[in-house]
PDB file of C-alpha atoms and ligand atoms in Angstrom:
ATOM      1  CA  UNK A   1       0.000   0.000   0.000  1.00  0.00           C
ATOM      2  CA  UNK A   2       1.189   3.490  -0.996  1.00  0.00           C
ATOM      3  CA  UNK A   3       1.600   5.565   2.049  1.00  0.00           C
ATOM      4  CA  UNK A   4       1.069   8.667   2.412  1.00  0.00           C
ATOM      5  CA  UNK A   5       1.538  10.516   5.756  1.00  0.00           C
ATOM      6  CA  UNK A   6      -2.000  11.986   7.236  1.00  0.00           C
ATOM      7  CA  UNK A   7      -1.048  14.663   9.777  1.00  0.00           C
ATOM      8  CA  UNK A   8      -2.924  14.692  12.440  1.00  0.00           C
ATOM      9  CA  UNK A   9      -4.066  10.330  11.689  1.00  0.00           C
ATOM     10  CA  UNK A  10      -1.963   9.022  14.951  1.00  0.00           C
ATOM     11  CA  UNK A  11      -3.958  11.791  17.456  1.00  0.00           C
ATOM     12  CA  UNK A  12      -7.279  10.451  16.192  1.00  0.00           C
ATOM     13  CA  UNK A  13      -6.121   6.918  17.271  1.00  0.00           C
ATOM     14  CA  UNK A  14      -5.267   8.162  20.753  1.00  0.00           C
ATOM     15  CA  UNK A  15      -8.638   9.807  20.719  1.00  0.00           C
ATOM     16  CA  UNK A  16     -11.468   7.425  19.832  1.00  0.00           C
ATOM     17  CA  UNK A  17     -13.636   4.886  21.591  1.00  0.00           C
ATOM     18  CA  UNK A  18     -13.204   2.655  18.268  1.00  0.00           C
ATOM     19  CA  UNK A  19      -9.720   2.383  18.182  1.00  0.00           C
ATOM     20  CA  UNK A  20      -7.242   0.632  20.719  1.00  0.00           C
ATOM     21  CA  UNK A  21      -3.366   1.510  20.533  1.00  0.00           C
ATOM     22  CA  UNK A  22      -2.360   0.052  23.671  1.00  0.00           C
ATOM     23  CA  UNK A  23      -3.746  -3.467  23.439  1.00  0.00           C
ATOM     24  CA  UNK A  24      -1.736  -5.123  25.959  1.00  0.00           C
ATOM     25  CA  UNK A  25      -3.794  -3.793  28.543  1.00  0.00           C
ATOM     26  CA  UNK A  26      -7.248  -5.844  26.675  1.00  0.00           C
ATOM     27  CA  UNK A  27      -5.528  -8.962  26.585  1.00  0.00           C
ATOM     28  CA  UNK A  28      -8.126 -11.797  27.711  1.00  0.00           C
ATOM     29  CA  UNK A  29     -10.890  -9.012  28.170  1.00  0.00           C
ATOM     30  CA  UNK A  30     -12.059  -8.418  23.916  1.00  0.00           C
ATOM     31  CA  UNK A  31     -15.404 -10.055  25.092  1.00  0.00           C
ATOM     32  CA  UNK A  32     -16.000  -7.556  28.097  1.00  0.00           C
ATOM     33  CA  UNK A  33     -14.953  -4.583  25.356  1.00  0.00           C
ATOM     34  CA  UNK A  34     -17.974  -5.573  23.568  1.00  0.00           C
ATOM     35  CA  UNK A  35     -19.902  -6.809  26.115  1.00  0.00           C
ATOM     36  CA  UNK A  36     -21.048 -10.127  25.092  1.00  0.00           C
ATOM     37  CA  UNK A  37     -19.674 -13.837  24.488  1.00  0.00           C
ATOM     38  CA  UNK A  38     -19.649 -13.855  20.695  1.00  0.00           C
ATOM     39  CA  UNK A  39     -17.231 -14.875  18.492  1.00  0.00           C
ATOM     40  CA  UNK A  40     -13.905 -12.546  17.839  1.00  0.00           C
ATOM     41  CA  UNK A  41     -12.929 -12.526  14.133  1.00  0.00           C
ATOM     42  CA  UNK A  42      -9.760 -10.251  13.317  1.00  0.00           C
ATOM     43  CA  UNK A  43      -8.645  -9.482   9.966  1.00  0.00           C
ATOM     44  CA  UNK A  44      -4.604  -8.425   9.809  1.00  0.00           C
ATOM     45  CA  UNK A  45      -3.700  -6.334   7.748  1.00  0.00           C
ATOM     46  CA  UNK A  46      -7.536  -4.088   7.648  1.00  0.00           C
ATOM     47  CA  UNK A  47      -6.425  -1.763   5.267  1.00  0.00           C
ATOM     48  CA  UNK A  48      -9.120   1.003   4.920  1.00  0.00           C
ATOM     49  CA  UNK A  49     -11.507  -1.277   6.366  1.00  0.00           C
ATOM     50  CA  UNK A  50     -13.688  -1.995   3.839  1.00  0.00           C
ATOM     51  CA  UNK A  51     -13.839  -5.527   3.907  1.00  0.00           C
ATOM     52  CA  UNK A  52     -14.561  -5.922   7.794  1.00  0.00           C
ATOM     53  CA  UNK A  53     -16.866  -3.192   7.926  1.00  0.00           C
ATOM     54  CA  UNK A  54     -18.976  -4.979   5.320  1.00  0.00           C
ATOM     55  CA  UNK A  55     -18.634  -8.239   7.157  1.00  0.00           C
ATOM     56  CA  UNK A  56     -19.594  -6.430  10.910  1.00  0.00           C
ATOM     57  CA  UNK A  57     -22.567  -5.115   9.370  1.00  0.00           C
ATOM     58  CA  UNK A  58     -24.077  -8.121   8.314  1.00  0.00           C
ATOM     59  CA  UNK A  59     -23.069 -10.220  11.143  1.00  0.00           C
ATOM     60  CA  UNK A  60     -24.386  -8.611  14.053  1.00  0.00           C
ATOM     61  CA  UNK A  61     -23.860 -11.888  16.250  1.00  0.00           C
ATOM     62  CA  UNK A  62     -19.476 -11.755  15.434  1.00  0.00           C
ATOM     63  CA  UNK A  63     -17.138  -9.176  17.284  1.00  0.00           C
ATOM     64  CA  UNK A  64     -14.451  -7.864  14.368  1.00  0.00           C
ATOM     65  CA  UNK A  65     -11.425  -6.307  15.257  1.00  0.00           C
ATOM     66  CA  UNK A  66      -9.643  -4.991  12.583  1.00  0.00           C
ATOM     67  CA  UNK A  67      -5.449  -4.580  12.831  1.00  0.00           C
ATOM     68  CA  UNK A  68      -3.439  -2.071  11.019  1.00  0.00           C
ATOM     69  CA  UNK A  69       0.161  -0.844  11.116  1.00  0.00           C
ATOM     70  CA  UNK A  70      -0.709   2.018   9.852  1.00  0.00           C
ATOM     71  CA  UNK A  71      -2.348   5.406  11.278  1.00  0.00           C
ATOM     72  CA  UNK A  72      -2.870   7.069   8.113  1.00  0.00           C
ATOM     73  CA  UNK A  73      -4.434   4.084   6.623  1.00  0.00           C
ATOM     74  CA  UNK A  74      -6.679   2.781   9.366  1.00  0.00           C
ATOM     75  CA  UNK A  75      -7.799   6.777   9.582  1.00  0.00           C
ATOM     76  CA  UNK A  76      -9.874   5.770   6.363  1.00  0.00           C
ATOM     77  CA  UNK A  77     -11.345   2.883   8.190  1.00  0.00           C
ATOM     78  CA  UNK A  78     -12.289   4.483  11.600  1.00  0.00           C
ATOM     79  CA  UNK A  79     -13.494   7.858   9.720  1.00  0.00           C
ATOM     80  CA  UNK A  80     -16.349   5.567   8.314  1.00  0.00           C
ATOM     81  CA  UNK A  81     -16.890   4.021  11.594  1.00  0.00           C
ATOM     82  CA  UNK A  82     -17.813   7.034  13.249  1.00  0.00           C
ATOM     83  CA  UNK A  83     -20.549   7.156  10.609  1.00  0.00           C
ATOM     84  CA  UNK A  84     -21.781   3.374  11.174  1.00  0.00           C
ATOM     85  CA  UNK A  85     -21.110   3.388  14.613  1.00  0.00           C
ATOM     86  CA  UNK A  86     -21.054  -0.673  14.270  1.00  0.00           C
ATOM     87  CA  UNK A  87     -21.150  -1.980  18.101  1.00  0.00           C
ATOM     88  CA  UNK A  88     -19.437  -4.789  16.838  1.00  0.00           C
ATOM     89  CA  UNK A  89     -16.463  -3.740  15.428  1.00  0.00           C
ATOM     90  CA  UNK A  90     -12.933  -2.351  16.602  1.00  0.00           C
ATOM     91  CA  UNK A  91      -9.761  -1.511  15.341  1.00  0.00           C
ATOM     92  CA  UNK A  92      -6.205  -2.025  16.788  1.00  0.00           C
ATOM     93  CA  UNK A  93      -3.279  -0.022  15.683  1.00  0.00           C
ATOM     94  CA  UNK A  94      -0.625  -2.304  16.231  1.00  0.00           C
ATOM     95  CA  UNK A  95       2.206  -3.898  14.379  1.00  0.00           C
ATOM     96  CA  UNK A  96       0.738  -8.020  14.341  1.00  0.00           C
ATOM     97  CA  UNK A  97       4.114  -9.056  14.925  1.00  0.00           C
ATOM     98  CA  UNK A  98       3.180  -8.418  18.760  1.00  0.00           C
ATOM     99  CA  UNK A  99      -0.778 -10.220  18.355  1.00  0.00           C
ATOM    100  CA  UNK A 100      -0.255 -12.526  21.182  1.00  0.00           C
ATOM    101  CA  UNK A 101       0.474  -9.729  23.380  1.00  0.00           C
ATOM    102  CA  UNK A 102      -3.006  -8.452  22.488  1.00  0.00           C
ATOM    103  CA  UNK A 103      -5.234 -11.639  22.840  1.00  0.00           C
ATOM    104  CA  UNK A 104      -5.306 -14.106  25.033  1.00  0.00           C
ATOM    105  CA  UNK A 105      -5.068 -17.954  24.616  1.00  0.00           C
ATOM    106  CA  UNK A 106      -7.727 -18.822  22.171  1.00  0.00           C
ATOM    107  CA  UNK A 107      -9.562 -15.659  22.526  1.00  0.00           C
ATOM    108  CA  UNK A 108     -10.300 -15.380  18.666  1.00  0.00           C
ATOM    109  CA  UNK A 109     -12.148 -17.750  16.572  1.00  0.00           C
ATOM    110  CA  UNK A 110     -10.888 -16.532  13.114  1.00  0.00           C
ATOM    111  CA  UNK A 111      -8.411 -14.778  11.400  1.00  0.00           C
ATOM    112  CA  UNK A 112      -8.178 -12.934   8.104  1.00  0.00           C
ATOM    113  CA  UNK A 113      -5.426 -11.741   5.783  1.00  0.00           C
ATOM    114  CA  UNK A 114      -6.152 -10.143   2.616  1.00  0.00           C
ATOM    115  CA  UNK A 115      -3.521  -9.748   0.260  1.00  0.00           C
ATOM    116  CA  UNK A 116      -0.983  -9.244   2.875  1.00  0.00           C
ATOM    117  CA  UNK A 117       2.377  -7.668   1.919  1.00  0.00           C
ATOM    118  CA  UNK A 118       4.085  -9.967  -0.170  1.00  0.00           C
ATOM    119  CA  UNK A 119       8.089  -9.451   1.433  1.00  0.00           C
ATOM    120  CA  UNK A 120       9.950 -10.595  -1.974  1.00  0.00           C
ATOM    121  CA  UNK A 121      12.890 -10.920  -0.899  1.00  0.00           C
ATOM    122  CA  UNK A 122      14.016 -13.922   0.982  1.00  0.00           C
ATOM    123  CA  UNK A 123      15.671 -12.282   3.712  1.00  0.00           C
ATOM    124  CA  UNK A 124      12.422 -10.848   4.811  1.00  0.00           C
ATOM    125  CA  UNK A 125      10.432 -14.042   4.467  1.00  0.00           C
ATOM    126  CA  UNK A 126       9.659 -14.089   8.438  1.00  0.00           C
ATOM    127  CA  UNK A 127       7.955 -10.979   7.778  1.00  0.00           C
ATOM    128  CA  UNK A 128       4.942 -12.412   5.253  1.00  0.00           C
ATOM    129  CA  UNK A 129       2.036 -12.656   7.783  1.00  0.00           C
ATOM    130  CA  UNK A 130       1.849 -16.218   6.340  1.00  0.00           C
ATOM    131  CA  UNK A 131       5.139 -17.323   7.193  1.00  0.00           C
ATOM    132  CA  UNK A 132       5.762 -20.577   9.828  1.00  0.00           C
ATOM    133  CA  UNK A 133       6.514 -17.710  12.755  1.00  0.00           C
ATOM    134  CA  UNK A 134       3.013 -16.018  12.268  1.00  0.00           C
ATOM    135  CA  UNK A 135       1.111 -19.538  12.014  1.00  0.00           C
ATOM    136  CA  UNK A 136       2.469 -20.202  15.490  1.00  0.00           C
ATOM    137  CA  UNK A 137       1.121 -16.669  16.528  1.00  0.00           C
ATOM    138  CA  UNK A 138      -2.275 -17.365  15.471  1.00  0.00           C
ATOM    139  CA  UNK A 139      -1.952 -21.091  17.088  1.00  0.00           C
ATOM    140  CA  UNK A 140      -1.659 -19.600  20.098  1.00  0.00           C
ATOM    141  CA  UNK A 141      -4.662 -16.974  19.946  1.00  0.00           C
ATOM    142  CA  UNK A 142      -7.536 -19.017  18.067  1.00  0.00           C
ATOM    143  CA  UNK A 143      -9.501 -21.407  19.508  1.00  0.00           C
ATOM    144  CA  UNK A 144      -9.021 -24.721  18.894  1.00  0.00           C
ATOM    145  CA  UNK A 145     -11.480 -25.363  16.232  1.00  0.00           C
ATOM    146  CA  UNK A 146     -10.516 -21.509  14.708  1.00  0.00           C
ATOM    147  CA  UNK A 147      -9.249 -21.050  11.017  1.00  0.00           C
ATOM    148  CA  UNK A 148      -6.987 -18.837   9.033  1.00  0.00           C
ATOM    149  CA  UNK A 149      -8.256 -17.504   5.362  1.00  0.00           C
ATOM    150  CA  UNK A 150      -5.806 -15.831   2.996  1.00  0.00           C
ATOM    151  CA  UNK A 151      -6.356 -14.456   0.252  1.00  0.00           C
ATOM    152  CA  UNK A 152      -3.706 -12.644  -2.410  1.00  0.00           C
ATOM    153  CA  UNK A 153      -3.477 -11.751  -5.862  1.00  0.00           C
ATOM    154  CA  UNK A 154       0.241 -12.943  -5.889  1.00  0.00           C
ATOM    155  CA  UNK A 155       0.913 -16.829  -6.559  1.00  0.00           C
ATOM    156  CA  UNK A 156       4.630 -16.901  -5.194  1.00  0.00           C
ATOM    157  CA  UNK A 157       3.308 -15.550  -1.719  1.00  0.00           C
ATOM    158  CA  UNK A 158       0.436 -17.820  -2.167  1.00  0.00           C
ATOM    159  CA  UNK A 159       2.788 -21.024  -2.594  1.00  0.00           C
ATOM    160  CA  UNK A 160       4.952 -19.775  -0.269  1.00  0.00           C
ATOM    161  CA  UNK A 161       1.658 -19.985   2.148  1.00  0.00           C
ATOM    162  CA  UNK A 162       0.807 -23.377   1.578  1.00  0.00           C
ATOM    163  CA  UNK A 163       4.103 -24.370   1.932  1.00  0.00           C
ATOM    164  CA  UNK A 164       4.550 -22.722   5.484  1.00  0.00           C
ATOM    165  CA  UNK A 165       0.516 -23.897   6.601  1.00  0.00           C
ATOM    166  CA  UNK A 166       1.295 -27.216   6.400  1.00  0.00           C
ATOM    167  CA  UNK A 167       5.067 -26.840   7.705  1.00  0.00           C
ATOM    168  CA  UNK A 168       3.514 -25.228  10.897  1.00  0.00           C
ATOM    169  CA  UNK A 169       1.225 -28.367  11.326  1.00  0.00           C
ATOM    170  CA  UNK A 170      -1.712 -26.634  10.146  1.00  0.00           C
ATOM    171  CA  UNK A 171      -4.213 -28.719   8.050  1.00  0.00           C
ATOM    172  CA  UNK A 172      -5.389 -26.906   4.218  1.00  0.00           C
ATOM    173  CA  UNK A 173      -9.085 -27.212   4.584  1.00  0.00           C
ATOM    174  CA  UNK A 174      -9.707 -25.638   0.914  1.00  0.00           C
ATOM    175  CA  UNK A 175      -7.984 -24.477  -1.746  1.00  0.00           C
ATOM    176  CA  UNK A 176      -8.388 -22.302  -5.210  1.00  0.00           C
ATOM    177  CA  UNK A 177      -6.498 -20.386  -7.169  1.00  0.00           C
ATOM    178  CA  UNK A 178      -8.893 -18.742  -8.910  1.00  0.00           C
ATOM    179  CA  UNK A 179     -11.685 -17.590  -6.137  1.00  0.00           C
ATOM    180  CA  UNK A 180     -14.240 -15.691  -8.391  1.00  0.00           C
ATOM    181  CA  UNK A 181     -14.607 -18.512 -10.574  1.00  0.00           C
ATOM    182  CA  UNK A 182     -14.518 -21.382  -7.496  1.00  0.00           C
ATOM    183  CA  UNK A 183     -18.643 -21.607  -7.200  1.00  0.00           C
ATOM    184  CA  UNK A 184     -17.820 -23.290  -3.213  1.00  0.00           C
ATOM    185  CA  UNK A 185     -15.182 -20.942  -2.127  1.00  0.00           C
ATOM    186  CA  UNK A 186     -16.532 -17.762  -4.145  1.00  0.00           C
ATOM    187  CA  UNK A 187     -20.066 -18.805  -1.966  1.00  0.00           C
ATOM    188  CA  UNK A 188     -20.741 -15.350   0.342  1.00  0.00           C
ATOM    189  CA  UNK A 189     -17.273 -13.774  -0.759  1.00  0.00           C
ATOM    190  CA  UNK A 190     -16.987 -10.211   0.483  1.00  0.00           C
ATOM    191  CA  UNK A 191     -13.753  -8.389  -1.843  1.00  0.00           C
ATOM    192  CA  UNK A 192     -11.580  -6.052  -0.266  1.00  0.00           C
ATOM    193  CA  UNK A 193     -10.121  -3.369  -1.836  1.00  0.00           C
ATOM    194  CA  UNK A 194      -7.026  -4.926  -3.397  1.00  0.00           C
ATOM    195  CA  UNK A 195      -9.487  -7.445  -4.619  1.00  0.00           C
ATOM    196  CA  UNK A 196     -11.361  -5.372  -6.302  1.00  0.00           C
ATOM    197  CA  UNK A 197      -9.048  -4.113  -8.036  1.00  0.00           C
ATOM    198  CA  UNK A 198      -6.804  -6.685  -9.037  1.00  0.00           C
ATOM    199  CA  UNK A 199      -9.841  -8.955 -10.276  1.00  0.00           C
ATOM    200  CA  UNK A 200     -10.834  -5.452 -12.410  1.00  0.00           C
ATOM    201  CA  UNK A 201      -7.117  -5.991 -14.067  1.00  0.00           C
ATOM    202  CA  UNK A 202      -8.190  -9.504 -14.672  1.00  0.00           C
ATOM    203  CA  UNK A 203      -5.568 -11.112 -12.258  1.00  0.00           C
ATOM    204  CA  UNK A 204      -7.077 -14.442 -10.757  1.00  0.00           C
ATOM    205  CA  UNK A 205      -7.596 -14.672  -6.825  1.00  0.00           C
ATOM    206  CA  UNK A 206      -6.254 -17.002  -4.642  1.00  0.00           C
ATOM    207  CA  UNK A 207      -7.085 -18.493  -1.540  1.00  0.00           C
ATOM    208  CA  UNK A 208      -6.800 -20.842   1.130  1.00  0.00           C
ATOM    209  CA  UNK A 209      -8.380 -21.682   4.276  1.00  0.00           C
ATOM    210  CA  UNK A 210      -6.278 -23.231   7.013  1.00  0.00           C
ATOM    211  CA  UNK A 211      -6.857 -25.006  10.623  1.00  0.00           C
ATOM    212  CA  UNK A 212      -5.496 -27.466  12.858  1.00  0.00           C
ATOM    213  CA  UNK A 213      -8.397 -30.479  12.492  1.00  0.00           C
ATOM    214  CA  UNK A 214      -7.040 -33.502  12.018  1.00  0.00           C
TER     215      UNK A 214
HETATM  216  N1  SAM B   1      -6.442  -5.894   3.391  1.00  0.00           N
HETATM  217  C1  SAM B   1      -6.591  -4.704   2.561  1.00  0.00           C
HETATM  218  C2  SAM B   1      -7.127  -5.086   1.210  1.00  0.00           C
HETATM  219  O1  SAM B   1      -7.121  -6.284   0.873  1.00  0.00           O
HETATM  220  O2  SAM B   1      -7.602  -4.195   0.484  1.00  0.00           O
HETATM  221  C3  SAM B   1      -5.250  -3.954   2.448  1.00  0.00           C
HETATM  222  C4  SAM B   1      -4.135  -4.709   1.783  1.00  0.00           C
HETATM  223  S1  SAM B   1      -2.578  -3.831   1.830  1.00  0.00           S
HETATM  224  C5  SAM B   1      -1.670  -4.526   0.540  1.00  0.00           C
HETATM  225  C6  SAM B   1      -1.783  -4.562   3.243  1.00  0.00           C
HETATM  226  C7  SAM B   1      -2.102  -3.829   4.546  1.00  0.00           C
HETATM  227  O3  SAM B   1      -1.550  -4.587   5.617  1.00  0.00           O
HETATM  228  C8  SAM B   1      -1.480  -2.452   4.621  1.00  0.00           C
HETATM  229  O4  SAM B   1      -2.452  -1.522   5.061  1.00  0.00           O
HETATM  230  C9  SAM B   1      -0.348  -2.603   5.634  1.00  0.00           C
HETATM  231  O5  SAM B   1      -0.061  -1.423   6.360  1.00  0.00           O
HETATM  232  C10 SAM B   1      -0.908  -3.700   6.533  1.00  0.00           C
HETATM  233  N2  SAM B   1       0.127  -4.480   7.219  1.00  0.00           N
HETATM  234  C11 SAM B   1       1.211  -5.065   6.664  1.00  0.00           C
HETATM  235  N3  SAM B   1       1.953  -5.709   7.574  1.00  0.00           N
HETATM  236  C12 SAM B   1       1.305  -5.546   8.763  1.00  0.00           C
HETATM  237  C13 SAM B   1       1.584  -5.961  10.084  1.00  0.00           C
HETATM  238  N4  SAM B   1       2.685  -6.675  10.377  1.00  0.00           N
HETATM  239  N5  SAM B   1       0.721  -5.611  11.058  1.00  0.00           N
HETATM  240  C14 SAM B   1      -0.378  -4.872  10.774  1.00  0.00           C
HETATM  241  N6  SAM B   1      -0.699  -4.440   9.532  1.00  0.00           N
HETATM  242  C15 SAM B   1       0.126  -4.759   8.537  1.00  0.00           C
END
């Protein structure tokens, strides 16, 4: 993602009931932030939050929290929250190299990434969000019947991602690489940004969905 430097982006993150930039301190307590039992779903990497904004607003019943590295880029996403005022959704501005210091053991049932940054070069391969050090992040935070889904426009990352799911123990519960034209895994697909605008260029989506069933 280009970035561009909002002035001002990081004081509205200190400032707003949506957004959490100290998350250490809600460790083990997302449920009592939104005041109910129901599932936590986090997407990494959120973006401009387009993708779990749609989702919180039609699934009333699911908590979302939405993490972003970025304060000029999450801006987009919490600007449009204070419009929808979804009680079901949150934001963390956080770096997701530190997630387990922000959830507790199995606190989240799900986790997202949409067409995380790919990292080309080899050196930086413990970077990619689907890399064998992240899968042991998320095995500590999900529950035990939880899932990762990944999605990305870029088939060397998405290789890659097999590669390290199963290396990290985790089972490949479905498979495409070609989502819009997968009728099963294209089934209730909600496209984020990238998506829509790499499937405009006529680049084929992948994705995967990953677990630890046996
Ligand atoms: N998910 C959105 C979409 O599909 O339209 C945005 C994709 S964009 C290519 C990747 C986003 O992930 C960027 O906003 C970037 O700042 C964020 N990101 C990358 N690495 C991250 C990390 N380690 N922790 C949190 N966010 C990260």
């Amino acid at each position: 993602m280009r970035l561009r430097n909002v002035p001002g982006a990081r004081e509205v993150m200190e400032d707003n009931a949506y957004v959490f930039t100290r998350p250490e301190a809600n460790k083990g307590k997302w449920h009592e932030i939104f005041g109910n039992s129901n599932p936590i779903h986090i997407e990494i990497g959120t973006g401009k939050g387009k993708f779990i904004s749609a989702l919180a607003a039609l699934n009333p019943h699911i908590n979302y929290i939405g993490i972003e590295k970025y304060s000029s880029v999450l801006l987009r996403a919490v600007e449009k929250q204070n419009e929808l005022q979804l009680l079901n959704l949150r934001f963390i501005r956080m770096d997701a190299e530190n997630i387990c210091e922000a959830f507790g053991k199995e606190e989240a049932e799900r986790i997202y990434l949409n067409f995380s940054d790919p990292w080309p070069k080899d050196r930086h391969a413990k970077r990619r969000l689907t890399a064998r050090q992240f899968f042991a992040r998320y095995d500590e935070i999900l529950s035990k019947d939880g899932r990762v889904e990944f999605k990305t426009d870029n088939l060397d990352l998405f290789e890659f991602s097999l590669s390290e799911a199963e290396e990290a123990g985790w089972t490949l519960d479905a498979v495409t690489r070609d989502l819009h034209h997968d009728e099963i895994m294209s089934a209730g697909n909600i496209m984020t940004e990238y998506e829509e605008r790499f499937s405009s260029e006529g680049k084929p989506i992948c994705k995967l969905v990953a677990s630890r069933k046996k």
